[in-house]
mmCIF file of C-alpha atoms in Angstrom:
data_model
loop_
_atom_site.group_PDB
_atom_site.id
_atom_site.type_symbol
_atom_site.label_atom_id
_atom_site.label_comp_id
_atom_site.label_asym_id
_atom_site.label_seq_id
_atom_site.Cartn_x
_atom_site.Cartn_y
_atom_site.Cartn_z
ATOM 1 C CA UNK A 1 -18.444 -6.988 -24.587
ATOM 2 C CA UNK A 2 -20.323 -8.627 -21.527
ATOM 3 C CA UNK A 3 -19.036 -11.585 -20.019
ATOM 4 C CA UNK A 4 -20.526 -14.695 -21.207
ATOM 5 C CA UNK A 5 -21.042 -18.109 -19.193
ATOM 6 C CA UNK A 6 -20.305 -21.627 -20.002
ATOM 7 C CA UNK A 7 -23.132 -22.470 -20.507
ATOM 8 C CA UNK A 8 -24.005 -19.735 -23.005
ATOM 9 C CA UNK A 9 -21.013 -20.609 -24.908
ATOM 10 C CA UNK A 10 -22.291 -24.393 -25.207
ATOM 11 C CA UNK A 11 -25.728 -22.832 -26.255
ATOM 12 C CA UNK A 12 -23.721 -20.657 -28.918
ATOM 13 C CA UNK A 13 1.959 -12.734 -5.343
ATOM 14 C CA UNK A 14 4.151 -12.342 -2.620
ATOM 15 C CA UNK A 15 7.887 -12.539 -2.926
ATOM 16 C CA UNK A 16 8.124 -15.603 -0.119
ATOM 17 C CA UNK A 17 5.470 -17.118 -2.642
ATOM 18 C CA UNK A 18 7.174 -16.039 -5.796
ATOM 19 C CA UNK A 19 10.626 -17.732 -4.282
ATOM 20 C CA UNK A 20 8.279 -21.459 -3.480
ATOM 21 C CA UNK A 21 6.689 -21.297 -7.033
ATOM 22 C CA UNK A 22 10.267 -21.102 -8.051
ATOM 23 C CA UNK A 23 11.910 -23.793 -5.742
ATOM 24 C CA UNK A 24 9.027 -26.007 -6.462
ATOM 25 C CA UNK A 25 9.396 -25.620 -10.135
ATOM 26 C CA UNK A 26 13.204 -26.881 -10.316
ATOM 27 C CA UNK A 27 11.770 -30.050 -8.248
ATOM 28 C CA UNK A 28 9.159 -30.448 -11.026
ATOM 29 C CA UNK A 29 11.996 -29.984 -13.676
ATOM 30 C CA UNK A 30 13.920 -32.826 -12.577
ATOM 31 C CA UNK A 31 11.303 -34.988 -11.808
ATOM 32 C CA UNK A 32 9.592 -35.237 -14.653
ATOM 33 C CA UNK A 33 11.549 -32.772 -17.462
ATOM 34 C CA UNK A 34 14.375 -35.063 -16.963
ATOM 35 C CA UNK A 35 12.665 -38.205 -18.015
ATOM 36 C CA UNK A 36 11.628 -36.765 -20.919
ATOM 37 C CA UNK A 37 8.111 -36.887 -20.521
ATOM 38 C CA UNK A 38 6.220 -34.153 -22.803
ATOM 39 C CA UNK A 39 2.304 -34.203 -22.425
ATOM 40 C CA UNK A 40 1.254 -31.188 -24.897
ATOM 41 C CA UNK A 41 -0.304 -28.216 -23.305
ATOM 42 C CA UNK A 42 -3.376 -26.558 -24.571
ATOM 43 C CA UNK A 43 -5.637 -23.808 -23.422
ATOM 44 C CA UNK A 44 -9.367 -23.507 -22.929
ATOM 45 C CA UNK A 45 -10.654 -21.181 -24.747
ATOM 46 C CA UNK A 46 -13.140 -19.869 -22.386
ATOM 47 C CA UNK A 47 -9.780 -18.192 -20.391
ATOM 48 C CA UNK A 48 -10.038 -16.166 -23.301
ATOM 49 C CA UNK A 49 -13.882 -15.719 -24.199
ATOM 50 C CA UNK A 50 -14.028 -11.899 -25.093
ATOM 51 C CA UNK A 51 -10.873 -11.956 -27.594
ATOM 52 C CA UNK A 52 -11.796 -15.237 -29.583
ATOM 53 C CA UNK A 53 -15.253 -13.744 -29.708
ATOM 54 C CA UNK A 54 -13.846 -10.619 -31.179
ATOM 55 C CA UNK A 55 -10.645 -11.482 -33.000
ATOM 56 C CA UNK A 56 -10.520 -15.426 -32.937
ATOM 57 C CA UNK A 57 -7.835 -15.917 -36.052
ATOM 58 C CA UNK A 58 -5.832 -12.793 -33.895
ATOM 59 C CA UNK A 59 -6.491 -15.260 -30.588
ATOM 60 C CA UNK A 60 -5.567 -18.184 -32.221
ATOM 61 C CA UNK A 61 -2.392 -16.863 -33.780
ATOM 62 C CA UNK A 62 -1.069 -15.128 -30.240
ATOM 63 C CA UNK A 63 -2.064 -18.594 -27.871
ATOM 64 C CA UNK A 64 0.019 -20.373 -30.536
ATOM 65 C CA UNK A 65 2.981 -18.054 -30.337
ATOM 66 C CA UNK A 66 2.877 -17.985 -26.489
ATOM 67 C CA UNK A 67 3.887 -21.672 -26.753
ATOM 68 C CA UNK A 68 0.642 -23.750 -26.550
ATOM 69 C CA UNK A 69 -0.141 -26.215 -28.890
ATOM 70 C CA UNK A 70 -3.325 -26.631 -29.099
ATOM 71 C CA UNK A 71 -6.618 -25.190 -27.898
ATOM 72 C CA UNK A 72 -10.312 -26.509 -26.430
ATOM 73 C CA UNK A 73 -13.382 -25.397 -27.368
ATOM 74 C CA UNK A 74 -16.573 -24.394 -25.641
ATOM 75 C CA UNK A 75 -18.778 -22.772 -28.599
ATOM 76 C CA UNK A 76 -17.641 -22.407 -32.001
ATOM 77 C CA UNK A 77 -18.224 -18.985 -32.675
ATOM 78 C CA UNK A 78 -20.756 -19.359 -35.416
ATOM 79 C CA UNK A 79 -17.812 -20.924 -37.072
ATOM 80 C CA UNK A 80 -18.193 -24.287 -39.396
ATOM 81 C CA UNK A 81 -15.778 -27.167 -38.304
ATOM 82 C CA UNK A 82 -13.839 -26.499 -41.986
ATOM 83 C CA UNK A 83 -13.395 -22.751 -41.104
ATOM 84 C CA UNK A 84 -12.112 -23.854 -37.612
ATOM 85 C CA UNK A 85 -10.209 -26.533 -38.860
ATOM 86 C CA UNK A 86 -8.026 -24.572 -41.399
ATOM 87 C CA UNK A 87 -7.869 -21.423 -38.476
ATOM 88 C CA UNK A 88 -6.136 -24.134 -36.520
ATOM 89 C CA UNK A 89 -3.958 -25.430 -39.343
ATOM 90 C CA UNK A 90 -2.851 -21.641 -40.013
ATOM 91 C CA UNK A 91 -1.930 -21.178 -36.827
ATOM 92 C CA UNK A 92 -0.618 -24.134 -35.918
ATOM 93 C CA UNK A 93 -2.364 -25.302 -33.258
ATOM 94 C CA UNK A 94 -4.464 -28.900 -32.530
ATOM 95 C CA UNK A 95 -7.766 -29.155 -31.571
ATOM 96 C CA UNK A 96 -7.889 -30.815 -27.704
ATOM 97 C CA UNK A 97 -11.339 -31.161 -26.870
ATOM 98 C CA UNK A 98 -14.616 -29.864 -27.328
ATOM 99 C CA UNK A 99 -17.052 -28.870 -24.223
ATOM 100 C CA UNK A 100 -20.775 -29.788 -25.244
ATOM 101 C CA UNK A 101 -24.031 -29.545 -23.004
ATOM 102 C CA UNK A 102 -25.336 -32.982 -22.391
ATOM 103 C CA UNK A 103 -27.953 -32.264 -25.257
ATOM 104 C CA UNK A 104 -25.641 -32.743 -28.077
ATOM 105 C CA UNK A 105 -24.715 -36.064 -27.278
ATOM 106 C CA UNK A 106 -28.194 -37.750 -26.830
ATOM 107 C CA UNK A 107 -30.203 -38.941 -29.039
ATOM 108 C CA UNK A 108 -30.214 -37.657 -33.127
ATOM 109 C CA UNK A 109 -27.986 -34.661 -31.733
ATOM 110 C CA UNK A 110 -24.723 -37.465 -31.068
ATOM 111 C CA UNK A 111 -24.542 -38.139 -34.693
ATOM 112 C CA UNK A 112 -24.567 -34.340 -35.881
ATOM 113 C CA UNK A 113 -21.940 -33.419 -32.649
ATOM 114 C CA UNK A 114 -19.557 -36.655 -33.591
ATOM 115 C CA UNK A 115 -19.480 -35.931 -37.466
ATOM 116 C CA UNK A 116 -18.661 -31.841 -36.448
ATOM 117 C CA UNK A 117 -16.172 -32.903 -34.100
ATOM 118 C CA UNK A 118 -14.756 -35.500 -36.595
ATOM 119 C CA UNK A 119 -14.144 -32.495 -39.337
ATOM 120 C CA UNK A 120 -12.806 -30.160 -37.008
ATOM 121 C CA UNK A 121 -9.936 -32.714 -36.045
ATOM 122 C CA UNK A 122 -11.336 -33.000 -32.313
ATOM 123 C CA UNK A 123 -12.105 -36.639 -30.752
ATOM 124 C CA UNK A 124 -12.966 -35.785 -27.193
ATOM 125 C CA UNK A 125 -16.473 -34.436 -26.344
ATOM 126 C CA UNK A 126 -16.300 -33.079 -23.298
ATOM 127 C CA UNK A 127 -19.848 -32.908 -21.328
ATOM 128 C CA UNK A 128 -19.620 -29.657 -18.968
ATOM 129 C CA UNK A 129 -23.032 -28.898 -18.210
ATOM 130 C CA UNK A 130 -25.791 -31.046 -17.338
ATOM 131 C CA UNK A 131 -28.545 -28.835 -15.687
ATOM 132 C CA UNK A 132 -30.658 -29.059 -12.817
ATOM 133 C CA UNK A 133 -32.986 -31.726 -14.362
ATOM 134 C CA UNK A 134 -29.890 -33.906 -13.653
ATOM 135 C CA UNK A 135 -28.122 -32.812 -10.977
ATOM 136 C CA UNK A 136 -31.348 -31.903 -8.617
ATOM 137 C CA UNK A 137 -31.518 -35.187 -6.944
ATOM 138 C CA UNK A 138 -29.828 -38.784 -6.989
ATOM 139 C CA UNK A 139 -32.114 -40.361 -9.240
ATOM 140 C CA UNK A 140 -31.150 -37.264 -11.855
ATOM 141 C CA UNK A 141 -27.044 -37.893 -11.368
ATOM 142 C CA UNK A 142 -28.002 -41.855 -11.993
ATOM 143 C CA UNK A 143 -30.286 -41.023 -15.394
ATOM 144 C CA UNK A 144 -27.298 -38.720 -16.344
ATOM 145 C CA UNK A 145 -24.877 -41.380 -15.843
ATOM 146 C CA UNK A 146 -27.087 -43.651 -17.817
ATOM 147 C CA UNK A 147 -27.312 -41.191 -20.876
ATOM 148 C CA UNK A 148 -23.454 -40.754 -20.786
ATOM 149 C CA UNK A 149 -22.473 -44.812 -20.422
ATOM 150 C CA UNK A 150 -25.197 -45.025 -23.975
ATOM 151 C CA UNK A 151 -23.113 -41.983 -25.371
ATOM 152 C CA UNK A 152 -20.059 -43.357 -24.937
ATOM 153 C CA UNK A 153 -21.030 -46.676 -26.130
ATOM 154 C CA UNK A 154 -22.476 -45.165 -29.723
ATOM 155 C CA UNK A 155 -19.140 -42.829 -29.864
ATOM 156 C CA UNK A 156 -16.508 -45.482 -29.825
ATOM 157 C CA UNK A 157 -17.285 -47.211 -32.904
ATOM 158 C CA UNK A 158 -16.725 -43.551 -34.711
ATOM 159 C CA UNK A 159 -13.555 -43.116 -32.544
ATOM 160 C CA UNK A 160 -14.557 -40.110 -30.127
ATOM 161 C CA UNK A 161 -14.432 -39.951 -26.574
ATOM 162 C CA UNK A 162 -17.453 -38.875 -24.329
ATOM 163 C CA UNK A 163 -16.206 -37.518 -20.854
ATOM 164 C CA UNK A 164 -17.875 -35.329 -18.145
ATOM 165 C CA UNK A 165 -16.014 -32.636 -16.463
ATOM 166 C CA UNK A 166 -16.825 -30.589 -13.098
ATOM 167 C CA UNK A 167 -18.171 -27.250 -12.848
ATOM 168 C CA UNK A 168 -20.293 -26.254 -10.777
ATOM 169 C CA UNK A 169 -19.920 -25.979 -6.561
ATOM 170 C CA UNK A 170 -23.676 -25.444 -5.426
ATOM 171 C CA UNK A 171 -25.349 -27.713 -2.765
ATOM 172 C CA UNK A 172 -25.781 -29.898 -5.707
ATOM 173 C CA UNK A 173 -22.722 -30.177 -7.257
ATOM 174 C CA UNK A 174 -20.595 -32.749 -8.038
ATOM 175 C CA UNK A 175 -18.740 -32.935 -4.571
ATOM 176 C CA UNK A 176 -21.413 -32.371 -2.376
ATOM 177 C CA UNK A 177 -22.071 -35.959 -0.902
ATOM 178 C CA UNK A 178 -25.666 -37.752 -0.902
ATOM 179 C CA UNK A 179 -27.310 -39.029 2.374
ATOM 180 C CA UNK A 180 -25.118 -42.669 2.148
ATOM 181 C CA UNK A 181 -21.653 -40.592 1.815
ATOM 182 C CA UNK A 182 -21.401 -40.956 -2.069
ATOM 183 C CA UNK A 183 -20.357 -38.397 -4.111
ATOM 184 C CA UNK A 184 -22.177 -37.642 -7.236
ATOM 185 C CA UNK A 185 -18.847 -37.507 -9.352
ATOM 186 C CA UNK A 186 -18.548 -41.249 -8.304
ATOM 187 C CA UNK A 187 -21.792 -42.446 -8.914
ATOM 188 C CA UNK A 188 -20.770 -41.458 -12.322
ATOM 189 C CA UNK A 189 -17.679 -42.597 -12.578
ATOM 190 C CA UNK A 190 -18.282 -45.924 -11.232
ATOM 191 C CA UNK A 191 -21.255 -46.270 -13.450
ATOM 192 C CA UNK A 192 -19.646 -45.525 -17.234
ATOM 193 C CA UNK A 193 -16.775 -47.357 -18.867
ATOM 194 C CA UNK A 194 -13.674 -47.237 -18.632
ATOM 195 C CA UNK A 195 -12.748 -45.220 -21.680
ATOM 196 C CA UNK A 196 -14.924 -42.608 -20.458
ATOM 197 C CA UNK A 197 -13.052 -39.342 -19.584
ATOM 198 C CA UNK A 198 -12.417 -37.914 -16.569
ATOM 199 C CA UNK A 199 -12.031 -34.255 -16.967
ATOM 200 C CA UNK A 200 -11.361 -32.797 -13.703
ATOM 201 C CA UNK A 201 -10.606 -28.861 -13.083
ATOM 202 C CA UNK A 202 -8.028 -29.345 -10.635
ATOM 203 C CA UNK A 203 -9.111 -25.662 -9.215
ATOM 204 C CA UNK A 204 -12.632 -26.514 -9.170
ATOM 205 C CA UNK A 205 -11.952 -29.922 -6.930
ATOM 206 C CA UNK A 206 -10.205 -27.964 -4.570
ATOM 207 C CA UNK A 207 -12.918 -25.364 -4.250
ATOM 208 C CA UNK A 208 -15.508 -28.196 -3.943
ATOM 209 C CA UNK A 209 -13.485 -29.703 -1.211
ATOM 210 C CA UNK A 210 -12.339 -32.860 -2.893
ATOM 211 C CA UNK A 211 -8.555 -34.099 -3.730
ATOM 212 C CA UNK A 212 -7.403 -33.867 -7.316
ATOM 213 C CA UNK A 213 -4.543 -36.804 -7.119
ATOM 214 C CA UNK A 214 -6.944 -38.867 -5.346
ATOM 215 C CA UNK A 215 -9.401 -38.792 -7.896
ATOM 216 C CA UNK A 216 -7.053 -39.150 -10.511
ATOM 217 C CA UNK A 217 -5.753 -42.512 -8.950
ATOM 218 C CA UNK A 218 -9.457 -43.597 -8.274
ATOM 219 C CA UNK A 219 -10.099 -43.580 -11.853
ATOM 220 C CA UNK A 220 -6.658 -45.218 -13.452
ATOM 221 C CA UNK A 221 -6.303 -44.567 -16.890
ATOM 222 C CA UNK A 222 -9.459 -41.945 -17.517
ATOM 223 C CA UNK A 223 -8.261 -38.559 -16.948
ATOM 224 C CA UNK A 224 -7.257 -38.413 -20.555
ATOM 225 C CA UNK A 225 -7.283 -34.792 -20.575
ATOM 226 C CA UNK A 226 -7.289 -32.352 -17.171
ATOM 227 C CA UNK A 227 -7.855 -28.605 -16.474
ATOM 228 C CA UNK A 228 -5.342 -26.763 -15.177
ATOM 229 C CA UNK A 229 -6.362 -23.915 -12.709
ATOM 230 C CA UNK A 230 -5.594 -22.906 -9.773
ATOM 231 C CA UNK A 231 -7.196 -21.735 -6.550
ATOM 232 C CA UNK A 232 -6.578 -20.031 -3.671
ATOM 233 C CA UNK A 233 -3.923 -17.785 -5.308
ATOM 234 C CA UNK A 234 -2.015 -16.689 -8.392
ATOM 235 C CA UNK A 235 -1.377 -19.573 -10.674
ATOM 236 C CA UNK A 236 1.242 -22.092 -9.009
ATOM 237 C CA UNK A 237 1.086 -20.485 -5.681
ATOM 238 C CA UNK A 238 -2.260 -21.406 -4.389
ATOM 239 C CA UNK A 239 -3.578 -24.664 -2.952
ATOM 240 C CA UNK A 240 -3.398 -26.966 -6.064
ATOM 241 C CA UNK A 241 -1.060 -30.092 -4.929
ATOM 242 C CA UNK A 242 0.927 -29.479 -8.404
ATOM 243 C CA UNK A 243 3.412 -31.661 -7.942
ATOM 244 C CA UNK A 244 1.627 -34.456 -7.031
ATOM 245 C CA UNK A 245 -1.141 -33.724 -9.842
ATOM 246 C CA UNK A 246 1.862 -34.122 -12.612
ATOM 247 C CA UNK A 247 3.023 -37.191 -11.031
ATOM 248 C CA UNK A 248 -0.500 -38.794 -10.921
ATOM 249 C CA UNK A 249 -1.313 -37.516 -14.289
ATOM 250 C CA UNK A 250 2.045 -39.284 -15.904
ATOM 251 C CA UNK A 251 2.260 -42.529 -13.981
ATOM 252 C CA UNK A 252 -1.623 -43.924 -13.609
ATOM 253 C CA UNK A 253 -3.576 -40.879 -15.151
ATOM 254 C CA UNK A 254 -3.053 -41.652 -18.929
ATOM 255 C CA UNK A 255 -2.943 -38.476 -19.716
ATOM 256 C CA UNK A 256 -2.760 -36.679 -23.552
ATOM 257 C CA UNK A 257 -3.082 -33.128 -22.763
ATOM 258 C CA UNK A 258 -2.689 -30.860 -20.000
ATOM 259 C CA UNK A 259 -5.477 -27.835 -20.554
ATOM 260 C CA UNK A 260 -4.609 -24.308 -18.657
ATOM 261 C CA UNK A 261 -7.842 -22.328 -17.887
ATOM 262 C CA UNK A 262 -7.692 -19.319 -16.481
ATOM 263 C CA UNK A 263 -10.550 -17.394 -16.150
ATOM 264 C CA UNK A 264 -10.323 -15.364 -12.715
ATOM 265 C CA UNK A 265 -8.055 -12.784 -14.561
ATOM 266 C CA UNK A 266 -6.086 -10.635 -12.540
ATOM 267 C CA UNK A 267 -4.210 -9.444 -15.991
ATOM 268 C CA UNK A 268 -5.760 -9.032 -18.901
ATOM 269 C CA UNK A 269 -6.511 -12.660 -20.125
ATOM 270 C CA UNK A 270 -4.037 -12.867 -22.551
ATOM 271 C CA UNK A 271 -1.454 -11.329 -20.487
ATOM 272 C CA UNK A 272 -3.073 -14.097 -17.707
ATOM 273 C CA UNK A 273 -2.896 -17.407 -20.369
ATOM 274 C CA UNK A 274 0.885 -16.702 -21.162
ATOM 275 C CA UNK A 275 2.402 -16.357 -17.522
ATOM 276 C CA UNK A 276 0.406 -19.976 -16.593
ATOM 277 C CA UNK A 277 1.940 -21.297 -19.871
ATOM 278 C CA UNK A 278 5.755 -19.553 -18.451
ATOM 279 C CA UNK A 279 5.008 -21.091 -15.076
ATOM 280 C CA UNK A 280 4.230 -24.585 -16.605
ATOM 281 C CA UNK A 281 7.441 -23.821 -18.489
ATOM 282 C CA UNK A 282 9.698 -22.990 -15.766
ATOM 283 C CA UNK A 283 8.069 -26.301 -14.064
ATOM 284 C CA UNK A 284 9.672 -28.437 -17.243
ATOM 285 C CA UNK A 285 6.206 -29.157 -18.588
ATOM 286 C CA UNK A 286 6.668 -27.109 -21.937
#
């Protein structure tokens, strides 16, 4: 089966490194495993496009028994929410977000998106692709921000959560600075309220030169859910400051679920999604 994009889906190490992954994780462990903080760790589903496409019940039912407990969406796989919701139930799993393109939650679409999301057990919509209209120029970043503070406004009363999370790294993506110095990831950010997410991929930041932690203290209290992927490297041995992401995640972040995606495989993907779930465990976060 070809490899589908996001977007189509929203339509639809070294030994030296091995033995730092290792030291690092027993720091993690008693930093944070010994408080007893838990924040539940789901999985993307994207990491795992081709097998959920083919097999999802089979997908479902091996992410669960790897250790995750629950799983994000981006396409349903011609799917209602009921048959998704009871696949979920059977396997045991949550449902910890939803990625939508910016379409579904505008106008008429918002109401059809919110009551899906509502049967399928899922109250964060997720906005992970915008489109050039938006992201072209300035004045597109500031109508986008616009659309998203009046989405977030008409979700709230229905309980659901409208967020925005990076993706792309081209010369107009969201870490490529305007003329003044401002990012567009802060225009939006300073421009929506405050119970609108902040879903950063903590590999993509570091790809689009920009600092994970510092982000995640910018914006106290929004990065209700965050991607976990690495970059520069197998998973916990590349440039991602993981340490310092946990800490900022569990003392200003307000976090609710760590996500892992993974979709750079170097193993086959399932094989890929269960050692970042054993590296996350070794690190005290399962």
């Amino acid at each position: 089966m070809p490899s589908l994009t996001r977007r189509d889906l929203l339509k639809a190490g070294s030994g030296g490194a091995a033995f730092l992954s290792l030291a690092r994780g027993a720091r993690l462990a008693r930093t944070f495993a010994e408080e007893g903080k838990r924040i539940p760790v789901g999985l993307q589903l994207y990491s795992v496009q081709e097998e959920a496409a083919d097999d999802l019940v089979g997908t479902l039912a091996a992410i669960a028994g790897m250790g995750y407990r629950g799983v994000e969406f981006a396409g349903y796989y011609g799917r209602s929410a009921a048959e998704l919701r009871t696949m979920l139930a059977d396997a045991g799993l949550a449902c910890c977000g939803s990625h939508v393109g910016i379409d579904a939650v505008l106008g008429d679409a918002l109401k059809e998106t919110i009551e899906f999301n509502q049967a399928l057990g899922n109250k964060y919509l997720i906005v992970a692709s915008l489109g050039e209209e938006y992201t072209g120029t300035r004045a597109g970043w500031e109508r986008a921000a616009r659309a998203l503070t009046e989405a977030a406004v008409r979700a709230r009363p229905q309980g659901m959560l409208i967020g925005f999370h990076n993706c792309t790294q081209s010369d107009t993506a969201d870490f490529h600075p305007f003329d003044d110095g401002t990012l567009p990831w802060d225009l939006v950010f300073s421009s929506t309220p405050d119970d609108f997410v902040q879903q950063i991929d903590t590999g993509s930041v570091v790809e689009g030169g920009a600092d994970p932690v510092a982000l995640i203290r910018r914006y106290p209290g929004r990065t209700r859910t965050i991607h976990l992927k690495e970059h520069g490297g197998p998973f916990g041995e590349g440039e991602v400051p993981w340490e310092a992401v946990f800490e900022a995640c569990e003392t200003v972040g307000g976090t609710e679920w760590y996500i892992v995606e993974q979709y750079r495989h170097e193993k086959p993907p399932l094989e890929s999604v269960a050692y970042c779930l054993e590296v996350l465990r070794k690190w005290g976060k399962v």
